[in-house]
Amino acid sequence: MPGVDKRICPVQEAADSADGVALAGGEWGGCIGAMYADSARTQAFSVTEAAQDLALLMSRYRGSGPTYLYGVSYGTQLALRALQVAPMPLDGLILDGLVPLETTEQWDLSRRTALVDAVGRAVLGEQKVAVYQRVLAAAPTAPWKDAVPGGDLRRLLGSLLNFPALRARIPDIVDGLAVDDTSALLATVAELKTAMAGMGQGGNNQPSLPLVMLISASENNARPGLTRELVEQEAAGALFVSAIPGFLVGAPVPAYARDAWFGKSPGVLPRTLVVHGTLDPNTAYAGAVEHAAVLGKAGKVSFSTVEGGAHLLSYFAPGCFVEAVGVFVGGGEVGGGCVER
C-alpha cells in the first residue's frame, strides 16, 4: 500500500512543506520530477491499488452492525473496483454521482466540455441562450470583460453549474451583462469564493492534485493523444466550457497501463442505490443511467433521480439524499425521483 502513510510526492505534499499538502508554484517541478525518478512507485498509485487499500480498511475497522459503503464521483469508481478485486460483505452500496462506464467513448474526461455545455444550455433555456450568444460576441471589447475572473466568461459560468444556488443566478448574470451591468456577476463571484471555502477543503485537508492527474491520465481519458488544437476546436462553439480537457493534453505524469480490471463490473453486487442529479455537470446523468443498467445484471439496483440536481448530492441536495438513503437503509423501496426543497 504505497499511499498508506505518504502522498504521491512525499516531500512537496508534506504537511510542513511550503503550502502544506497543496503544491506551491515552485514545488510542482520537484514533484513531477520525483514522480518520474521513481516511476515504479508512482505507477503503483492506481485505482486497483486504492481499491485493495479500501477493502483492507473496511475489513480492519468494520463494526458489528450493518455495513454500508458510500462513494461519490471518483469514489463510485473506486467502490466498484474494490468489489471486483477484493469482494467484501456489505449490507448495501450507495453511489452518489455515478461515473460512466470506464469504456465509454462519450462521457470520459476528455469530453467534459460537451457535458458542461449541455447542462449550461439546459439551465439557460432557448431564449436566454440567444441573449448569451450576443453577450459572448461582445465580450472582447465589452466594458465588463475585466470583471470576469480569469477572463473567460464561459469557464466561469461553467464552474457555477456545480453550485445550484449560484447556477440559478446565471440567467440574471447574462441579462445584466447584456446591458453592461456587472452587479449580478460581481455578487455571484464573491459568493462562489465563499461557497468553495465552505466545502471545507483548505489547509491540510485537500485532495492530491498529482494523484488526480495520474489517475485521470491513466484510466479516465479515452483519448491519450488529445491535442490542444482539438480541445480548442471542440470548445469553439460551446457556451460553457470545462478546464479539464486542457489539463489532459500532454499530462506531465508517468501514466500507468490499465490493468485487467479496467472496464469490468462486479460479478455480484449487494443491494445498491444510485442517486444522481439530472443537471450534474461532472458525471453525466445519461451515463449514470447506462452504467446502472449494466450493474443491474449483478444485483438489485435502485435509481433515485434528483430533478435539477447537480454533483455531490449529499452536500447540495441533502433533503433528497437523506430521504432516499433513509428508505434504502431501512430496507424499503426507493422512489424514482425527488425535487430538492
Tab-separated table of C-alpha atoms in Angstrom:
chain	number	residue	atom	x	y	z
A	1	MET	CA	0.000	0.000	0.000
A	2	PRO	CA	2.252	2.836	-1.240
A	3	GLY	CA	-0.086	5.620	-0.136
A	4	VAL	CA	-0.866	4.447	3.376
A	5	ASP	CA	1.393	6.994	5.111
A	6	LYS	CA	2.631	9.330	2.389
A	7	ARG	CA	1.292	11.188	-0.600
A	8	ILE	CA	2.487	10.635	-4.130
A	9	CYS	CA	5.035	13.457	-3.726
A	10	PRO	CA	6.017	12.944	-0.070
A	11	VAL	CA	8.375	15.933	0.119
A	12	GLN	CA	6.374	18.561	-1.743
A	13	GLU	CA	3.000	17.408	-0.332
A	14	ALA	CA	4.204	17.105	3.247
A	15	ALA	CA	2.082	18.902	5.833
A	16	ASP	CA	5.055	21.077	6.819
A	17	SER	CA	6.083	21.982	3.242
A	18	ALA	CA	5.720	25.455	1.725
A	19	ASP	CA	1.983	25.177	1.016
A	20	GLY	CA	1.117	22.167	3.161
A	21	VAL	CA	-0.393	19.244	1.290
A	22	ALA	CA	-1.183	21.590	-1.586
A	23	LEU	CA	1.592	22.386	-4.033
A	24	ALA	CA	3.130	25.843	-4.081
A	25	GLY	CA	4.098	27.075	-7.548
A	26	GLY	CA	7.757	26.285	-7.048
A	27	GLU	CA	7.031	22.743	-5.824
A	28	TRP	CA	5.453	21.416	-8.997
A	29	GLY	CA	8.757	20.832	-10.796
A	30	GLY	CA	10.204	18.853	-7.915
A	31	CYS	CA	7.007	16.844	-7.535
A	32	ILE	CA	6.782	15.880	-11.214
A	33	GLY	CA	10.499	15.111	-11.229
A	34	ALA	CA	10.104	12.825	-8.229
A	35	MET	CA	7.203	11.020	-9.922
A	36	TYR	CA	9.425	10.212	-12.910
A	37	ALA	CA	12.507	9.474	-10.802
A	38	ASP	CA	10.668	6.614	-9.100
A	39	SER	CA	8.084	5.767	-11.734
A	40	ALA	CA	7.530	2.259	-10.341
A	41	ARG	CA	6.342	3.732	-7.040
A	42	THR	CA	4.284	6.378	-8.823
A	43	GLN	CA	2.541	3.858	-11.054
A	44	ALA	CA	1.574	1.782	-8.028
A	45	PHE	CA	-0.925	4.518	-7.077
A	46	SER	CA	-3.587	3.014	-9.348
A	47	VAL	CA	-7.338	2.650	-8.850
A	48	THR	CA	-6.842	-1.080	-8.298
A	49	GLU	CA	-4.210	-0.457	-5.618
A	50	ALA	CA	-6.512	2.039	-3.910
A	51	ALA	CA	-9.353	-0.483	-4.130
A	52	GLN	CA	-7.256	-3.066	-2.312
A	53	ASP	CA	-6.415	-0.485	0.357
A	54	LEU	CA	-10.116	0.312	0.752
A	55	ALA	CA	-11.016	-3.342	1.188
A	56	LEU	CA	-8.299	-3.748	3.812
A	57	LEU	CA	-9.518	-0.708	5.759
A	58	MET	CA	-13.107	-1.928	5.579
A	59	SER	CA	-12.169	-5.336	6.939
A	60	ARG	CA	-9.945	-3.914	9.661
A	61	TYR	CA	-12.325	-1.298	11.016
A	62	ARG	CA	-15.810	-2.652	10.322
A	63	GLY	CA	-18.005	-2.867	13.410
A	64	SER	CA	-20.515	-5.463	14.439
A	65	GLY	CA	-23.557	-3.736	12.933
A	66	PRO	CA	-24.720	-3.337	9.332
A	67	THR	CA	-22.045	-2.141	6.906
A	68	TYR	CA	-22.707	0.220	4.005
A	69	LEU	CA	-20.183	1.604	1.551
A	70	TYR	CA	-20.768	5.121	0.209
A	71	GLY	CA	-18.937	6.555	-2.786
A	72	VAL	CA	-19.295	9.866	-4.585
A	73	SER	CA	-17.908	10.661	-8.044
A	74	TYR	CA	-14.449	9.001	-8.302
A	75	GLY	CA	-15.434	7.189	-5.120
A	76	THR	CA	-18.087	5.294	-7.096
A	77	GLN	CA	-15.394	4.041	-9.480
A	78	LEU	CA	-13.210	3.083	-6.525
A	79	ALA	CA	-16.017	1.258	-4.699
A	80	LEU	CA	-16.952	-0.755	-7.777
A	81	ARG	CA	-13.322	-1.685	-8.430
A	82	ALA	CA	-12.956	-2.775	-4.795
A	83	LEU	CA	-15.923	-5.123	-5.144
A	84	GLN	CA	-14.104	-6.770	-8.034
A	85	VAL	CA	-10.555	-7.111	-6.743
A	86	ALA	CA	-11.333	-7.732	-3.071
A	87	PRO	CA	-15.017	-8.595	-2.556
A	88	MET	CA	-16.249	-7.710	0.921
A	89	PRO	CA	-19.515	-8.419	2.743
A	90	LEU	CA	-21.780	-5.358	2.614
A	91	ASP	CA	-25.364	-4.689	3.584
A	92	GLY	CA	-25.605	-2.066	0.894
A	93	LEU	CA	-23.743	0.126	-1.599
A	94	ILE	CA	-24.644	3.811	-2.119
A	95	LEU	CA	-23.348	5.528	-5.264
A	96	ASP	CA	-23.742	9.318	-5.413
A	97	GLY	CA	-22.920	10.820	-8.814
A	98	LEU	CA	-22.164	7.511	-10.539
A	99	VAL	CA	-19.336	7.736	-13.061
A	100	PRO	CA	-19.994	6.457	-16.581
A	101	LEU	CA	-18.768	3.070	-17.717
A	102	GLU	CA	-14.967	3.063	-17.889
A	103	THR	CA	-15.063	2.054	-21.541
A	104	THR	CA	-17.285	4.965	-22.546
A	105	GLU	CA	-16.371	6.925	-25.650
A	106	GLN	CA	-18.899	9.649	-24.911
A	107	TRP	CA	-18.610	10.702	-21.277
A	108	ASP	CA	-14.905	10.413	-20.438
A	109	LEU	CA	-12.935	13.346	-19.009
A	110	SER	CA	-11.603	14.457	-22.387
A	111	ARG	CA	-15.177	15.302	-23.413
A	112	ARG	CA	-16.135	17.171	-20.238
A	113	THR	CA	-16.780	20.452	-22.101
A	114	ALA	CA	-19.570	18.801	-24.106
A	115	LEU	CA	-21.286	17.754	-20.869
A	116	VAL	CA	-20.826	21.132	-19.182
A	117	ASP	CA	-22.144	22.897	-22.271
A	118	ALA	CA	-25.239	20.682	-22.462
A	119	VAL	CA	-26.057	21.280	-18.779
A	120	GLY	CA	-25.459	25.008	-19.105
A	121	ARG	CA	-27.742	25.310	-22.115
A	122	ALA	CA	-30.447	23.392	-20.248
A	123	VAL	CA	-30.154	25.863	-17.355
A	124	LEU	CA	-30.429	28.885	-19.635
A	125	GLY	CA	-33.206	27.754	-21.916
A	126	GLU	CA	-33.515	28.583	-25.604
A	127	GLN	CA	-34.395	32.274	-25.254
A	128	LYS	CA	-31.599	33.071	-22.834
A	129	VAL	CA	-29.126	31.123	-24.997
A	130	ALA	CA	-29.687	33.672	-27.746
A	131	VAL	CA	-29.018	36.535	-25.328
A	132	TYR	CA	-25.901	34.832	-24.010
A	133	GLN	CA	-24.548	34.315	-27.528
A	134	ARG	CA	-24.802	38.065	-28.089
A	135	VAL	CA	-23.041	38.704	-24.781
A	136	LEU	CA	-20.158	36.423	-25.776
A	137	ALA	CA	-19.881	38.056	-29.184
A	138	ALA	CA	-19.447	41.428	-27.485
A	139	ALA	CA	-17.064	40.128	-24.803
A	140	PRO	CA	-13.693	41.064	-26.419
A	141	THR	CA	-14.462	44.792	-26.259
A	142	ALA	CA	-17.132	44.872	-23.531
A	143	PRO	CA	-16.585	47.278	-20.600
A	144	TRP	CA	-17.173	44.382	-18.188
A	145	LYS	CA	-14.548	41.989	-19.576
A	146	ASP	CA	-12.007	42.749	-16.813
A	147	ALA	CA	-14.601	41.925	-14.143
A	148	VAL	CA	-14.561	38.224	-15.137
A	149	PRO	CA	-12.066	36.240	-13.018
A	150	GLY	CA	-9.591	34.579	-15.348
A	151	GLY	CA	-11.009	36.499	-18.278
A	152	ASP	CA	-13.109	33.583	-19.561
A	153	LEU	CA	-16.839	34.019	-19.011
A	154	ARG	CA	-17.626	30.582	-20.450
A	155	ARG	CA	-15.372	28.863	-17.926
A	156	LEU	CA	-16.640	30.967	-15.017
A	157	LEU	CA	-20.298	30.214	-15.744
A	158	GLY	CA	-19.386	26.579	-16.286
A	159	SER	CA	-17.983	26.451	-12.751
A	160	LEU	CA	-21.232	27.868	-11.348
A	161	LEU	CA	-23.084	24.778	-12.570
A	162	ASN	CA	-21.651	22.859	-9.615
A	163	PHE	CA	-23.473	25.087	-7.113
A	164	PRO	CA	-27.265	25.018	-7.612
A	165	ALA	CA	-27.895	28.257	-5.732
A	166	LEU	CA	-25.309	30.071	-7.856
A	167	ARG	CA	-26.341	28.224	-11.007
A	168	ALA	CA	-29.748	29.843	-10.630
A	169	ARG	CA	-28.052	33.251	-10.971
A	170	ILE	CA	-26.707	32.557	-14.459
A	171	PRO	CA	-29.736	33.971	-16.325
A	172	ASP	CA	-29.519	37.176	-14.243
A	173	ILE	CA	-25.785	37.460	-14.941
A	174	VAL	CA	-26.410	37.084	-18.664
A	175	ASP	CA	-29.221	39.665	-18.641
A	176	GLY	CA	-27.036	42.079	-16.699
A	177	LEU	CA	-24.024	41.772	-18.965
A	178	ALA	CA	-26.273	42.259	-21.984
A	179	VAL	CA	-26.733	45.858	-20.758
A	180	ASP	CA	-23.209	46.188	-19.282
A	181	ASP	CA	-24.421	45.725	-15.707
A	182	THR	CA	-21.935	43.712	-13.631
A	183	SER	CA	-23.778	43.731	-10.309
A	184	ALA	CA	-25.103	40.154	-10.568
A	185	LEU	CA	-21.736	38.937	-11.841
A	186	LEU	CA	-19.703	40.513	-9.036
A	187	ALA	CA	-22.094	39.383	-6.304
A	188	THR	CA	-22.055	35.805	-7.592
A	189	VAL	CA	-18.261	35.691	-7.881
A	190	ALA	CA	-17.996	36.764	-4.245
A	191	GLU	CA	-20.463	34.064	-3.205
A	192	LEU	CA	-18.599	31.468	-5.272
A	193	LYS	CA	-15.456	32.082	-3.207
A	194	THR	CA	-17.476	31.707	-0.011
A	195	ALA	CA	-19.156	28.539	-1.273
A	196	MET	CA	-15.843	26.908	-2.179
A	197	ALA	CA	-14.340	27.778	1.194
A	198	GLY	CA	-17.444	26.406	2.896
A	199	MET	CA	-16.843	22.968	1.427
A	200	GLY	CA	-14.022	22.582	3.930
A	201	GLN	CA	-11.147	21.865	1.552
A	202	GLY	CA	-8.409	24.062	2.900
A	203	GLY	CA	-5.208	23.847	4.863
A	204	ASN	CA	-4.059	20.236	5.026
A	205	ASN	CA	-7.474	18.873	4.109
A	206	GLN	CA	-7.120	18.919	0.333
A	207	PRO	CA	-7.019	16.280	-2.396
A	208	SER	CA	-3.724	15.371	-4.009
A	209	LEU	CA	-3.679	17.065	-7.407
A	210	PRO	CA	-0.713	14.991	-8.674
A	211	LEU	CA	-2.684	11.838	-7.843
A	212	VAL	CA	-5.784	13.212	-9.589
A	213	MET	CA	-3.648	13.932	-12.661
A	214	LEU	CA	-2.122	10.445	-12.616
A	215	ILE	CA	-5.402	8.533	-12.347
A	216	SER	CA	-7.185	10.824	-14.815
A	217	ALA	CA	-4.477	10.436	-17.445
A	218	SER	CA	-4.098	6.696	-16.911
A	219	GLU	CA	-7.673	5.441	-16.565
A	220	ASN	CA	-10.264	8.136	-17.292
A	221	ASN	CA	-9.042	9.695	-20.521
A	222	ALA	CA	-10.292	7.794	-23.560
A	223	ARG	CA	-8.106	9.916	-25.866
A	224	PRO	CA	-4.484	9.871	-24.647
A	225	GLY	CA	-3.425	11.532	-27.899
A	226	LEU	CA	-5.618	14.576	-27.250
A	227	THR	CA	-4.115	17.800	-28.607
A	228	ARG	CA	-4.512	21.439	-27.630
A	229	GLU	CA	-5.857	22.155	-31.100
A	230	LEU	CA	-8.600	19.541	-30.755
A	231	VAL	CA	-9.591	20.827	-27.307
A	232	GLU	CA	-9.915	24.345	-28.700
A	233	GLN	CA	-11.787	23.099	-31.753
A	234	GLU	CA	-14.326	21.186	-29.629
A	235	ALA	CA	-14.794	24.190	-27.328
A	236	ALA	CA	-15.182	26.692	-30.158
A	237	GLY	CA	-18.964	26.514	-30.323
A	238	ALA	CA	-19.560	25.867	-26.627
A	239	LEU	CA	-21.261	28.433	-24.390
A	240	PHE	CA	-19.952	26.758	-21.229
A	241	VAL	CA	-16.541	25.110	-21.030
A	242	SER	CA	-14.507	22.963	-18.658
A	243	ALA	CA	-10.789	23.285	-17.992
A	244	ILE	CA	-10.386	19.516	-17.612
A	245	PRO	CA	-9.814	18.545	-21.283
A	246	GLY	CA	-6.982	21.069	-21.454
A	247	PHE	CA	-5.349	19.580	-18.372
A	248	LEU	CA	-5.261	16.182	-20.086
A	249	VAL	CA	-3.194	17.408	-23.041
A	250	GLY	CA	0.318	16.099	-22.587
A	251	ALA	CA	-0.288	15.384	-18.890
A	252	PRO	CA	3.201	15.619	-17.314
A	253	VAL	CA	2.954	12.391	-15.321
A	254	PRO	CA	4.277	8.848	-15.901
A	255	ALA	CA	0.892	7.292	-16.672
A	256	TYR	CA	0.474	3.612	-15.908
A	257	ALA	CA	-1.068	0.955	-18.125
A	258	ARG	CA	-4.678	-0.045	-17.489
A	259	ASP	CA	-4.868	-3.419	-15.798
A	260	ALA	CA	-7.130	-6.424	-16.355
A	261	TRP	CA	-9.835	-4.982	-14.081
A	262	PHE	CA	-10.377	-1.878	-16.201
A	263	GLY	CA	-13.736	-1.745	-17.951
A	264	LYS	CA	-15.214	-4.635	-15.993
A	265	SER	CA	-18.055	-4.706	-13.455
A	266	PRO	CA	-18.508	-6.683	-10.241
A	267	GLY	CA	-19.931	-10.139	-10.846
A	268	VAL	CA	-22.107	-9.839	-7.754
A	269	LEU	CA	-23.429	-6.666	-6.138
A	270	PRO	CA	-25.016	-6.100	-2.738
A	271	ARG	CA	-28.248	-4.085	-2.626
A	272	THR	CA	-27.267	-0.886	-4.411
A	273	LEU	CA	-28.684	2.627	-4.527
A	274	VAL	CA	-27.681	5.121	-7.210
A	275	VAL	CA	-28.550	8.765	-6.509
A	276	HIS	CA	-27.993	11.130	-9.431
A	277	GLY	CA	-28.941	14.653	-10.485
A	278	THR	CA	-30.339	15.483	-13.892
A	279	LEU	CA	-28.130	18.596	-14.150
A	280	ASP	CA	-24.890	17.033	-12.951
A	281	PRO	CA	-22.048	18.764	-14.874
A	282	ASN	CA	-19.372	16.293	-13.730
A	283	THR	CA	-20.872	12.848	-14.213
A	284	ALA	CA	-23.470	12.732	-16.956
A	285	TYR	CA	-26.977	11.673	-15.954
A	286	ALA	CA	-27.331	9.650	-19.166
A	287	GLY	CA	-24.002	7.968	-18.442
A	288	ALA	CA	-25.171	7.043	-14.933
A	289	VAL	CA	-28.409	5.552	-16.270
A	290	GLU	CA	-26.432	3.457	-18.756
A	291	HIS	CA	-23.979	2.310	-16.081
A	292	ALA	CA	-26.727	1.460	-13.600
A	293	ALA	CA	-28.406	-0.748	-16.202
A	294	VAL	CA	-25.191	-2.756	-16.553
A	295	LEU	CA	-24.769	-3.003	-12.772
A	296	GLY	CA	-28.345	-4.251	-12.507
A	297	LYS	CA	-27.253	-7.517	-14.103
A	298	ALA	CA	-25.183	-8.291	-10.983
A	299	GLY	CA	-27.711	-7.445	-8.292
A	300	LYS	CA	-30.662	-5.297	-7.276
A	301	VAL	CA	-30.005	-1.652	-8.188
A	302	SER	CA	-32.387	1.171	-7.282
A	303	PHE	CA	-32.031	4.512	-9.079
A	304	SER	CA	-33.156	7.744	-7.445
A	305	THR	CA	-33.264	10.799	-9.704
A	306	VAL	CA	-32.896	14.283	-8.232
A	307	GLU	CA	-34.577	16.629	-10.684
A	308	GLY	CA	-32.282	19.579	-11.306
A	309	GLY	CA	-29.673	18.048	-9.002
A	310	ALA	CA	-26.009	18.828	-9.548
A	311	HIS	CA	-22.991	16.836	-8.315
A	312	LEU	CA	-22.290	15.636	-4.753
A	313	LEU	CA	-25.943	15.330	-3.752
A	314	SER	CA	-25.200	14.550	-0.109
A	315	TYR	CA	-23.967	18.156	0.088
A	316	PHE	CA	-26.044	20.033	-2.491
A	317	ALA	CA	-29.347	18.158	-2.226
A	318	PRO	CA	-29.306	16.848	1.355
A	319	GLY	CA	-33.082	16.584	1.644
A	320	CYS	CA	-33.437	14.275	-1.347
A	321	PHE	CA	-30.282	12.382	-0.434
A	322	VAL	CA	-31.283	11.705	3.167
A	323	GLU	CA	-34.787	10.701	2.115
A	324	ALA	CA	-33.563	8.184	-0.464
A	325	VAL	CA	-30.773	6.771	1.695
A	326	GLY	CA	-33.063	6.552	4.719
A	327	VAL	CA	-35.555	4.430	2.835
A	328	PHE	CA	-32.762	2.320	1.350
A	329	VAL	CA	-31.039	1.631	4.681
A	330	GLY	CA	-34.425	0.856	6.205
A	331	GLY	CA	-34.932	-1.882	3.639
A	332	GLY	CA	-37.694	-0.120	1.721
A	333	GLU	CA	-38.190	0.525	-1.985
A	334	VAL	CA	-36.677	3.845	-3.032
A	335	GLY	CA	-38.949	6.035	-5.138
A	336	GLY	CA	-37.952	7.072	-8.614
A	337	GLY	CA	-37.433	10.800	-8.174
A	338	CYS	CA	-37.204	13.824	-5.913
A	339	VAL	CA	-37.019	17.607	-6.153
A	340	GLU	CA	-34.805	19.302	-3.569
A	341	ARG	CA	-36.784	21.683	-1.407
